[in-house]
């Protein structure tokens, strides 16, 4: 028991360290990109046509404290980040915590729903695919799932939107209808959200299905050939019960392990889909901040939150796995 | 006793054949076994043929495409033109040589800037084979200027043209090759790094494993987009678009290794407790020897499979990054760039032939995935299908 | 009896006839009334006299509800107390409007791609009329220059009120200039549009309706500045002043009570340290503190005011105290509400336009989308206009390149001329602009004024690759190693590195020009980069070829000298000759001394700005500027093309624009305040 507690504690510390390292990497990356907060903000103003001089930019820089040394700025930022204070957005000049508000939770909800959808499809299909000898069923299921991978998200989203616009007169954009955009949370608002959210969840889930499917299939087919399964079959177990009690359960371990990174992958794809469907959530803001407006503060904040979620999820799954799977426990604790 | 080992003993042909087959089976190397099992899977073989076909068309792209895929090879008079498929017969009779009609086009404000075409059925242009065209270097070093086919006058566009008049067929073939190159470099780099780091981590376990795992997790968690942006900023100005893409593939490899490394490490964690490892260690083998000669070969098959499977993910990463403007852009010919060109409402509604590279892209990805699955099934000695 | 009755009726009828409300005059049907001093608008007294009527004012039936939506506004006083005693009578284009409706628009983001929407409700002291030549009054009733253009006096309207009901006076103009523009806590150094030749002006407010600008040197362009700029020359002193430490000694204490650090922080929350009217309001930037503030949004004189401001969009309602009325006395604006939605992806914006979900858009709508928009006009119930732009895609060579051999070649006029004639502008026009543009040489003044010799528009603009090759041979650039490309005169290989950003120039134009230059033997590579990378490289003098827009109208050149003075643009525009610019700015301390023609250009533009508009002296200077710029091929022009303007068919009184451009502040000359919506 003590060993286990020690394991948990070490894992927790390592998670924290990982978070700090990643934040350092992210912060440095934002620094390396040419142009900083001052230039960005003034660049925006200038696309509207006002004349900006280098002196203006210098002044803006000093005002934002960008002339301080790197470590000092990083230190301030990371300390603030752990408290949930991310400063102001470069471009919008709005307090980031306000800006993100419930957007981040919506994004997380979208990603987790997509992940859930992916595994709901992948687990049964993977098991069937690994166990069945019906080639046609096998192949058609696989083709359908892998198509989600091969068709890039943005293309799929755009095509669906286009069909919907041209043939149904509804551009299917946004997460909320106009009436609910700024309203308070209520049951109606949740329903409205769900009526719009099915599209991004579907798109993200379909492409995540492929990876999940391959993983499940590989794991189950590994296990299914093992001797204990043959032994169980010899004892008279068959069909679904056999599949479920033995190989499937043992394959779940590694799946649980990789949940954190699956979330990361989905979250990496969310911004592009969000951009196209004009979803008002953190993913769209992130891609805005990174690829369009180079708003380092906002991007850094969102990435930090995401990283924290993933690290937390990893920590949780690691501990869970060690608790339920004795093989893993033995390896790690030896 | 001599009967069994003496190959000259005569047996009835059927039994003889069976004996040879059994011998072949027992003396076959691992790769031969895997290949034999792979051949039995229909889906995987079809995928393999498709993959070979695509690879070869990419490799010989300059020869197979009638025109230079860049702006120099454009058709000024046929912008956003529909595909022109050669025919053998028309209202004026049939011909052995395939031919095309001549098309005249015009557009103006009155036609909303859409091209209005009139086909001149009487003016034929014939297809020719092994024509002399723009010069190129086959496989990168053989200077040639022969193309598989072309027209005796005018242009032929099997997949139509884009907004600048570039031939989409030529672009697609070159694009396949570029995307494959990007994927290969990325996968190789990822693979080498994964083996080293995953290997050490899995074999030693303990605190080395913990530290390396932390590093792996950290790298895995870093989102690709800011990494790309920062690195893209460091590409020297003088580098051409092609050099830039080599750099990008390297970066894709550098962020791709964690997934592979984790798999390697997991395998090793379980395998290193097996008896044969203990036996080797008792014999005094060094850790490097144990890892290299015993552990790694035990899952070579998995490594190959992982390699093949991670390929499409590399290509997809390139596509996604290009879409948001961070990867390869026009005028480079890559499948990602061609996908970017499709994502415009105008194109989706009016110029559907831009989609043809998308089909190639999907085919490439699906082929890799099915081949990967097939290899995994073939490589697994315990697999049900191989009894 | 009957006679008494009849005369009684007549007695009543006569005054009634004399007090008849003013006729529904529109530009389309003036009803015989002559135009006043200024086109399409009158002062109240002038109109009443010309039409022989007494105007009766009426307001939007919803105005009470709209006013209630503006937090910080008290009860609504009657209309007579809301209008100035001399409102501006605006003659609508086609029809007298009906109140109501919501104007739906799109922008890219909070402060991006918004200027065409901002211009719809914009007001300033004066305005350019839709002929883009005549300046007419708006907030100001009139103005007067002194003889040598060193003193500009504006006459304001009596009884003009801010959107919260407080009086608007000359003190507000003086407050804007002295306490905002010149306050170093808000602007580290004053913007160049409030300076004259680098020197400050002074502003006097002798009485409530008179403002005097005193200039240290003549600057006739100051009036044009107020007509074209987004920067409004006034801010509410009664409101912002209470938070300004120089005006209210309790400013900081007040601010701290409301949760802000000091008075300037509150001013920054409202004013955003910028004259742009799209900076985040406290609703967006400080939603947790906005409840403590006296109002959600700073009071304005514009036709609409914000009531909601989030990262998804903004909503506005009509200003109950707006100073304009139509010819029948209805207070403008007709449109009750405006709804702005942010969409940053171009394809999605186009889809929304095609679907008819937007009422007006011109910014960010490019010619390449024209076919799709044109063919869906009927189904989407909208119309598209194609109008010429002011800037055009331009190429320049780095005249102060750090590589000496390149600098020598780029600096040779013959080389630049060769590169110019190597470009096939007709094909560029076909491929890039559907043949709708006009192939032309660079036009520093666009639209082209009379004093410019027309020959410059086609100078070295013909397509003559043989001539280009001859010129290149002349300067010693020949192919010494037989690879098909020319080397520099000193034998080194030359590869022109063309890095471009789609924000400044279209990709296919660059590709084609690269190919044309390769065809005459100059090797090129083309690469797309982000706008930041482009500007960064431009600033560091590392570019070989400059690739961005260039061109501005006369009105802008009257106020900004940057287009003719090395490096020929500001940070965010097309620049070349960076080191010459450095030399000029540091007075010769660093940088590279420019040739005489560059110094002449710089001197001439300063003289041009001080000269009397329309005089022969100005014309001569203008001609010299064009000759110096185009003759020396500082930049090479390509094709001047039109861009689309989108308007829903439900939008009435929407007239034909003259140009698709930001330079006259988009819709401002075309009077967005008199638009109205049918169902």
PDB file of C-alpha atoms in Angstrom, chain C residues 194-418:
ATOM      1  CA  UNK C 194      -2.625  66.081 -35.304  1.00  0.00           C
ATOM      2  CA  UNK C 195       0.759  67.463 -36.165  1.00  0.00           C
ATOM      3  CA  UNK C 196       1.767  69.856 -38.869  1.00  0.00           C
ATOM      4  CA  UNK C 197       5.248  69.138 -40.110  1.00  0.00           C
ATOM      5  CA  UNK C 198       6.000  67.506 -36.785  1.00  0.00           C
ATOM      6  CA  UNK C 199       4.826  70.514 -34.778  1.00  0.00           C
ATOM      7  CA  UNK C 200       1.769  70.668 -32.537  1.00  0.00           C
ATOM      8  CA  UNK C 201      -1.285  72.783 -33.215  1.00  0.00           C
ATOM      9  CA  UNK C 202      -3.312  74.672 -30.669  1.00  0.00           C
ATOM     10  CA  UNK C 203      -7.079  74.616 -30.373  1.00  0.00           C
ATOM     11  CA  UNK C 204      -9.217  77.487 -29.082  1.00  0.00           C
ATOM     12  CA  UNK C 205     -12.873  77.351 -28.100  1.00  0.00           C
ATOM     13  CA  UNK C 206     -13.976  81.010 -27.973  1.00  0.00           C
ATOM     14  CA  UNK C 207     -17.625  80.044 -27.537  1.00  0.00           C
ATOM     15  CA  UNK C 208     -19.763  76.945 -27.344  1.00  0.00           C
ATOM     16  CA  UNK C 209     -20.205  76.577 -31.076  1.00  0.00           C
ATOM     17  CA  UNK C 210     -16.891  77.808 -32.464  1.00  0.00           C
ATOM     18  CA  UNK C 211     -13.621  75.899 -32.621  1.00  0.00           C
ATOM     19  CA  UNK C 212     -10.378  77.304 -33.985  1.00  0.00           C
ATOM     20  CA  UNK C 213      -7.375  75.211 -34.994  1.00  0.00           C
ATOM     21  CA  UNK C 214      -4.140  77.232 -35.066  1.00  0.00           C
ATOM     22  CA  UNK C 215      -1.475  75.641 -37.243  1.00  0.00           C
ATOM     23  CA  UNK C 216       2.235  76.376 -36.962  1.00  0.00           C
ATOM     24  CA  UNK C 217       2.596  76.058 -40.735  1.00  0.00           C
ATOM     25  CA  UNK C 218       0.175  75.895 -43.672  1.00  0.00           C
ATOM     26  CA  UNK C 219      -1.541  72.540 -44.082  1.00  0.00           C
ATOM     27  CA  UNK C 220      -4.555  72.733 -46.370  1.00  0.00           C
ATOM     28  CA  UNK C 221      -4.867  68.972 -46.031  1.00  0.00           C
ATOM     29  CA  UNK C 222      -6.155  69.290 -42.473  1.00  0.00           C
ATOM     30  CA  UNK C 223      -9.716  69.770 -43.691  1.00  0.00           C
ATOM     31  CA  UNK C 224      -9.450  66.752 -45.967  1.00  0.00           C
ATOM     32  CA  UNK C 225      -8.135  64.794 -43.019  1.00  0.00           C
ATOM     33  CA  UNK C 226     -11.361  65.374 -41.127  1.00  0.00           C
ATOM     34  CA  UNK C 227     -13.294  64.303 -44.191  1.00  0.00           C
ATOM     35  CA  UNK C 228     -11.468  61.038 -44.809  1.00  0.00           C
ATOM     36  CA  UNK C 229     -10.138  59.843 -41.496  1.00  0.00           C
ATOM     37  CA  UNK C 230     -11.634  57.363 -39.089  1.00  0.00           C
ATOM     38  CA  UNK C 231     -10.419  59.647 -36.312  1.00  0.00           C
ATOM     39  CA  UNK C 232     -13.317  61.756 -35.028  1.00  0.00           C
ATOM     40  CA  UNK C 233     -12.225  65.191 -33.897  1.00  0.00           C
ATOM     41  CA  UNK C 234     -14.162  65.201 -30.622  1.00  0.00           C
ATOM     42  CA  UNK C 235     -14.754  63.141 -27.496  1.00  0.00           C
ATOM     43  CA  UNK C 236     -17.239  63.697 -24.636  1.00  0.00           C
ATOM     44  CA  UNK C 237     -15.545  65.951 -22.122  1.00  0.00           C
ATOM     45  CA  UNK C 238     -18.462  65.701 -19.694  1.00  0.00           C
ATOM     46  CA  UNK C 239     -18.021  61.940 -19.578  1.00  0.00           C
ATOM     47  CA  UNK C 240     -14.375  61.080 -20.110  1.00  0.00           C
ATOM     48  CA  UNK C 241     -13.278  64.288 -18.465  1.00  0.00           C
ATOM     49  CA  UNK C 242     -14.579  63.112 -15.095  1.00  0.00           C
ATOM     50  CA  UNK C 243     -11.951  60.379 -15.210  1.00  0.00           C
ATOM     51  CA  UNK C 244      -9.166  62.573 -16.529  1.00  0.00           C
ATOM     52  CA  UNK C 245      -6.783  63.689 -13.759  1.00  0.00           C
ATOM     53  CA  UNK C 246      -5.995  66.947 -15.519  1.00  0.00           C
ATOM     54  CA  UNK C 247      -9.646  67.945 -15.518  1.00  0.00           C
ATOM     55  CA  UNK C 248     -11.066  66.347 -12.401  1.00  0.00           C
ATOM     56  CA  UNK C 249      -8.907  66.142  -9.332  1.00  0.00           C
ATOM     57  CA  UNK C 250     -11.041  63.309  -7.995  1.00  0.00           C
ATOM     58  CA  UNK C 251     -10.605  61.292 -11.148  1.00  0.00           C
ATOM     59  CA  UNK C 252      -8.327  58.669  -9.651  1.00  0.00           C
ATOM     60  CA  UNK C 253     -10.415  58.289  -6.520  1.00  0.00           C
ATOM     61  CA  UNK C 254     -13.554  57.846  -8.570  1.00  0.00           C
ATOM     62  CA  UNK C 255     -11.871  55.285 -10.752  1.00  0.00           C
ATOM     63  CA  UNK C 256     -10.652  53.296  -7.813  1.00  0.00           C
ATOM     64  CA  UNK C 257     -14.134  53.188  -6.317  1.00  0.00           C
ATOM     65  CA  UNK C 258     -15.246  51.487  -9.483  1.00  0.00           C
ATOM     66  CA  UNK C 259     -12.486  48.946  -9.331  1.00  0.00           C
ATOM     67  CA  UNK C 260      -9.989  50.482 -11.720  1.00  0.00           C
ATOM     68  CA  UNK C 261      -6.390  51.337 -11.036  1.00  0.00           C
ATOM     69  CA  UNK C 262      -6.709  55.031 -11.857  1.00  0.00           C
ATOM     70  CA  UNK C 263      -8.513  57.477 -14.075  1.00  0.00           C
ATOM     71  CA  UNK C 264      -6.439  56.719 -17.150  1.00  0.00           C
ATOM     72  CA  UNK C 265      -7.388  53.056 -16.843  1.00  0.00           C
ATOM     73  CA  UNK C 266     -11.040  53.978 -17.147  1.00  0.00           C
ATOM     74  CA  UNK C 267     -10.342  56.236 -20.083  1.00  0.00           C
ATOM     75  CA  UNK C 268      -8.448  53.410 -21.684  1.00  0.00           C
ATOM     76  CA  UNK C 269     -11.370  51.065 -21.076  1.00  0.00           C
ATOM     77  CA  UNK C 270     -13.728  53.414 -22.870  1.00  0.00           C
ATOM     78  CA  UNK C 271     -11.538  55.108 -25.433  1.00  0.00           C
ATOM     79  CA  UNK C 272      -9.076  52.286 -26.024  1.00  0.00           C
ATOM     80  CA  UNK C 273      -6.186  54.687 -26.574  1.00  0.00           C
ATOM     81  CA  UNK C 274      -7.190  54.957 -30.169  1.00  0.00           C
ATOM     82  CA  UNK C 275      -9.514  56.966 -32.327  1.00  0.00           C
ATOM     83  CA  UNK C 276     -10.738  53.746 -33.894  1.00  0.00           C
ATOM     84  CA  UNK C 277     -14.344  53.176 -32.971  1.00  0.00           C
ATOM     85  CA  UNK C 278     -14.064  49.402 -32.842  1.00  0.00           C
ATOM     86  CA  UNK C 279     -11.784  49.074 -29.824  1.00  0.00           C
ATOM     87  CA  UNK C 280     -13.212  46.789 -27.151  1.00  0.00           C
ATOM     88  CA  UNK C 281     -15.697  48.567 -24.948  1.00  0.00           C
ATOM     89  CA  UNK C 282     -15.823  47.875 -21.214  1.00  0.00           C
ATOM     90  CA  UNK C 283     -18.541  45.317 -21.986  1.00  0.00           C
ATOM     91  CA  UNK C 284     -15.897  43.156 -23.625  1.00  0.00           C
ATOM     92  CA  UNK C 285     -12.731  44.088 -21.832  1.00  0.00           C
ATOM     93  CA  UNK C 286     -13.999  44.398 -18.255  1.00  0.00           C
ATOM     94  CA  UNK C 287     -17.359  42.681 -18.021  1.00  0.00           C
ATOM     95  CA  UNK C 288     -16.999  42.180 -14.291  1.00  0.00           C
ATOM     96  CA  UNK C 289     -16.469  45.885 -13.613  1.00  0.00           C
ATOM     97  CA  UNK C 290     -18.726  47.443 -16.205  1.00  0.00           C
ATOM     98  CA  UNK C 291     -21.654  47.398 -13.794  1.00  0.00           C
ATOM     99  CA  UNK C 292     -19.824  49.888 -11.589  1.00  0.00           C
ATOM    100  CA  UNK C 293     -19.302  52.337 -14.406  1.00  0.00           C
ATOM    101  CA  UNK C 294     -21.832  55.060 -15.225  1.00  0.00           C
ATOM    102  CA  UNK C 295     -22.354  53.745 -18.751  1.00  0.00           C
ATOM    103  CA  UNK C 296     -21.541  50.611 -20.741  1.00  0.00           C
ATOM    104  CA  UNK C 297     -20.127  52.472 -23.680  1.00  0.00           C
ATOM    105  CA  UNK C 298     -18.674  55.969 -24.170  1.00  0.00           C
ATOM    106  CA  UNK C 299     -21.296  58.432 -25.510  1.00  0.00           C
ATOM    107  CA  UNK C 300     -21.073  59.103 -29.225  1.00  0.00           C
ATOM    108  CA  UNK C 301     -22.365  61.366 -31.951  1.00  0.00           C
ATOM    109  CA  UNK C 302     -22.649  58.536 -34.476  1.00  0.00           C
ATOM    110  CA  UNK C 303     -25.920  57.207 -35.810  1.00  0.00           C
ATOM    111  CA  UNK C 304     -25.786  54.021 -33.713  1.00  0.00           C
ATOM    112  CA  UNK C 305     -24.299  53.032 -30.382  1.00  0.00           C
ATOM    113  CA  UNK C 306     -23.138  49.672 -28.950  1.00  0.00           C
ATOM    114  CA  UNK C 307     -25.351  47.875 -26.522  1.00  0.00           C
ATOM    115  CA  UNK C 308     -23.647  44.493 -26.620  1.00  0.00           C
ATOM    116  CA  UNK C 309     -20.046  43.582 -27.248  1.00  0.00           C
ATOM    117  CA  UNK C 310     -18.675  40.026 -27.123  1.00  0.00           C
ATOM    118  CA  UNK C 311     -16.086  38.016 -28.990  1.00  0.00           C
ATOM    119  CA  UNK C 312     -18.813  36.686 -31.244  1.00  0.00           C
ATOM    120  CA  UNK C 313     -20.213  39.988 -32.332  1.00  0.00           C
ATOM    121  CA  UNK C 314     -21.734  43.289 -31.444  1.00  0.00           C
ATOM    122  CA  UNK C 315     -25.176  44.789 -31.430  1.00  0.00           C
ATOM    123  CA  UNK C 316     -26.093  48.443 -31.801  1.00  0.00           C
ATOM    124  CA  UNK C 317     -29.209  50.576 -31.549  1.00  0.00           C
ATOM    125  CA  UNK C 318     -30.047  53.924 -33.099  1.00  0.00           C
ATOM    126  CA  UNK C 319     -28.769  57.020 -31.339  1.00  0.00           C
ATOM    127  CA  UNK C 320     -31.810  58.951 -30.009  1.00  0.00           C
ATOM    128  CA  UNK C 321     -29.904  62.247 -30.214  1.00  0.00           C
ATOM    129  CA  UNK C 322     -28.601  61.988 -33.779  1.00  0.00           C
ATOM    130  CA  UNK C 323     -28.330  65.335 -35.508  1.00  0.00           C
ATOM    131  CA  UNK C 324     -29.546  64.458 -39.027  1.00  0.00           C
ATOM    132  CA  UNK C 325     -33.124  64.473 -40.345  1.00  0.00           C
ATOM    133  CA  UNK C 326     -34.566  63.717 -43.745  1.00  0.00           C
ATOM    134  CA  UNK C 327     -36.489  66.200 -45.858  1.00  0.00           C
ATOM    135  CA  UNK C 328     -39.828  65.369 -44.209  1.00  0.00           C
ATOM    136  CA  UNK C 329     -38.414  65.858 -40.734  1.00  0.00           C
ATOM    137  CA  UNK C 330     -37.959  62.230 -39.750  1.00  0.00           C
ATOM    138  CA  UNK C 331     -34.964  61.893 -37.475  1.00  0.00           C
ATOM    139  CA  UNK C 332     -32.289  59.635 -38.897  1.00  0.00           C
ATOM    140  CA  UNK C 333     -31.200  56.844 -38.819  1.00  0.00           C
ATOM    141  CA  UNK C 334     -34.100  54.841 -40.252  1.00  0.00           C
ATOM    142  CA  UNK C 335     -32.567  51.506 -39.295  1.00  0.00           C
ATOM    143  CA  UNK C 336     -33.295  50.749 -35.646  1.00  0.00           C
ATOM    144  CA  UNK C 337     -30.654  48.131 -34.951  1.00  0.00           C
ATOM    145  CA  UNK C 338     -27.425  46.757 -36.300  1.00  0.00           C
ATOM    146  CA  UNK C 339     -26.079  43.254 -35.748  1.00  0.00           C
ATOM    147  CA  UNK C 340     -22.425  42.523 -36.441  1.00  0.00           C
ATOM    148  CA  UNK C 341     -21.181  38.932 -36.449  1.00  0.00           C
ATOM    149  CA  UNK C 342     -17.526  37.908 -36.544  1.00  0.00           C
ATOM    150  CA  UNK C 343     -16.437  35.269 -39.006  1.00  0.00           C
ATOM    151  CA  UNK C 344     -12.798  34.892 -39.731  1.00  0.00           C
ATOM    152  CA  UNK C 345     -12.759  32.305 -42.489  1.00  0.00           C
ATOM    153  CA  UNK C 346     -13.135  33.692 -45.990  1.00  0.00           C
ATOM    154  CA  UNK C 347     -14.980  30.697 -47.396  1.00  0.00           C
ATOM    155  CA  UNK C 348     -17.577  30.768 -44.664  1.00  0.00           C
ATOM    156  CA  UNK C 349     -18.076  34.495 -45.174  1.00  0.00           C
ATOM    157  CA  UNK C 350     -18.649  33.910 -48.870  1.00  0.00           C
ATOM    158  CA  UNK C 351     -21.203  31.214 -48.082  1.00  0.00           C
ATOM    159  CA  UNK C 352     -23.090  33.574 -45.828  1.00  0.00           C
ATOM    160  CA  UNK C 353     -23.058  36.226 -48.510  1.00  0.00           C
ATOM    161  CA  UNK C 354     -24.300  33.792 -51.113  1.00  0.00           C
ATOM    162  CA  UNK C 355     -27.034  32.708 -48.762  1.00  0.00           C
ATOM    163  CA  UNK C 356     -28.247  36.278 -48.388  1.00  0.00           C
ATOM    164  CA  UNK C 357     -27.667  36.459 -44.641  1.00  0.00           C
ATOM    165  CA  UNK C 358     -25.850  39.771 -44.849  1.00  0.00           C
ATOM    166  CA  UNK C 359     -27.115  43.217 -45.825  1.00  0.00           C
ATOM    167  CA  UNK C 360     -23.889  44.968 -46.817  1.00  0.00           C
ATOM    168  CA  UNK C 361     -20.229  44.035 -47.244  1.00  0.00           C
ATOM    169  CA  UNK C 362     -17.337  45.282 -49.276  1.00  0.00           C
ATOM    170  CA  UNK C 363     -14.178  44.904 -47.242  1.00  0.00           C
ATOM    171  CA  UNK C 364     -12.572  41.458 -47.492  1.00  0.00           C
ATOM    172  CA  UNK C 365     -14.724  40.570 -50.501  1.00  0.00           C
ATOM    173  CA  UNK C 366     -12.282  40.019 -53.339  1.00  0.00           C
ATOM    174  CA  UNK C 367     -12.601  39.776 -57.079  1.00  0.00           C
ATOM    175  CA  UNK C 368     -11.812  36.076 -57.093  1.00  0.00           C
ATOM    176  CA  UNK C 369     -15.165  35.436 -55.391  1.00  0.00           C
ATOM    177  CA  UNK C 370     -16.990  37.530 -57.970  1.00  0.00           C
ATOM    178  CA  UNK C 371     -18.215  34.684 -60.210  1.00  0.00           C
ATOM    179  CA  UNK C 372     -19.864  32.829 -57.345  1.00  0.00           C
ATOM    180  CA  UNK C 373     -21.417  35.986 -55.956  1.00  0.00           C
ATOM    181  CA  UNK C 374     -22.601  37.190 -59.338  1.00  0.00           C
ATOM    182  CA  UNK C 375     -24.374  34.002 -60.269  1.00  0.00           C
ATOM    183  CA  UNK C 376     -26.266  33.788 -56.997  1.00  0.00           C
ATOM    184  CA  UNK C 377     -27.582  37.338 -57.023  1.00  0.00           C
ATOM    185  CA  UNK C 378     -31.102  36.278 -57.780  1.00  0.00           C
ATOM    186  CA  UNK C 379     -31.388  33.408 -55.349  1.00  0.00           C
ATOM    187  CA  UNK C 380     -29.723  35.358 -52.569  1.00  0.00           C
ATOM    188  CA  UNK C 381     -31.650  38.551 -53.326  1.00  0.00           C
ATOM    189  CA  UNK C 382     -28.654  40.867 -53.439  1.00  0.00           C
ATOM    190  CA  UNK C 383     -26.670  42.935 -55.946  1.00  0.00           C
ATOM    191  CA  UNK C 384     -23.013  43.184 -56.717  1.00  0.00           C
ATOM    192  CA  UNK C 385     -21.178  46.244 -57.989  1.00  0.00           C
ATOM    193  CA  UNK C 386     -17.641  46.058 -59.341  1.00  0.00           C
ATOM    194  CA  UNK C 387     -15.757  49.243 -58.625  1.00  0.00           C
ATOM    195  CA  UNK C 388     -12.121  50.240 -59.158  1.00  0.00           C
ATOM    196  CA  UNK C 389      -9.655  50.149 -56.309  1.00  0.00           C
ATOM    197  CA  UNK C 390      -7.086  52.729 -55.397  1.00  0.00           C
ATOM    198  CA  UNK C 391      -4.008  50.613 -54.668  1.00  0.00           C
ATOM    199  CA  UNK C 392      -2.648  48.104 -57.162  1.00  0.00           C
ATOM    200  CA  UNK C 393      -0.240  45.167 -56.883  1.00  0.00           C
ATOM    201  CA  UNK C 394       3.240  46.606 -57.267  1.00  0.00           C
ATOM    202  CA  UNK C 395       6.771  45.200 -57.504  1.00  0.00           C
ATOM    203  CA  UNK C 396       9.940  46.947 -56.431  1.00  0.00           C
ATOM    204  CA  UNK C 397      13.580  46.004 -56.164  1.00  0.00           C
ATOM    205  CA  UNK C 398      15.588  46.497 -53.031  1.00  0.00           C
ATOM    206  CA  UNK C 399      17.409  49.624 -54.006  1.00  0.00           C
ATOM    207  CA  UNK C 400      19.547  49.508 -50.878  1.00  0.00           C
ATOM    208  CA  UNK C 401      20.258  45.801 -50.889  1.00  0.00           C
ATOM    209  CA  UNK C 402      23.035  44.729 -48.508  1.00  0.00           C
ATOM    210  CA  UNK C 403      24.557  42.688 -51.348  1.00  0.00           C
ATOM    211  CA  UNK C 404      26.675  45.221 -53.261  1.00  0.00           C
ATOM    212  CA  UNK C 405      26.470  43.483 -56.617  1.00  0.00           C
ATOM    213  CA  UNK C 406      22.696  43.205 -56.391  1.00  0.00           C
ATOM    214  CA  UNK C 407      22.394  46.786 -55.200  1.00  0.00           C
ATOM    215  CA  UNK C 408      24.325  47.925 -58.229  1.00  0.00           C
ATOM    216  CA  UNK C 409      22.089  46.056 -60.631  1.00  0.00           C
ATOM    217  CA  UNK C 410      18.843  46.914 -58.874  1.00  0.00           C
ATOM    218  CA  UNK C 411      19.940  50.516 -58.719  1.00  0.00           C
ATOM    219  CA  UNK C 412      20.378  50.631 -62.480  1.00  0.00           C
ATOM    220  CA  UNK C 413      17.307  52.215 -64.074  1.00  0.00           C
ATOM    221  CA  UNK C 414      17.782  50.137 -67.233  1.00  0.00           C
ATOM    222  CA  UNK C 415      17.396  46.939 -65.226  1.00  0.00           C
ATOM    223  CA  UNK C 416      14.160  48.129 -63.668  1.00  0.00           C
ATOM    224  CA  UNK C 417      12.849  49.206 -67.045  1.00  0.00           C
ATOM    225  CA  UNK C 418      13.721  45.804 -68.477  1.00  0.00           C
TER     226      UNK C 418
END
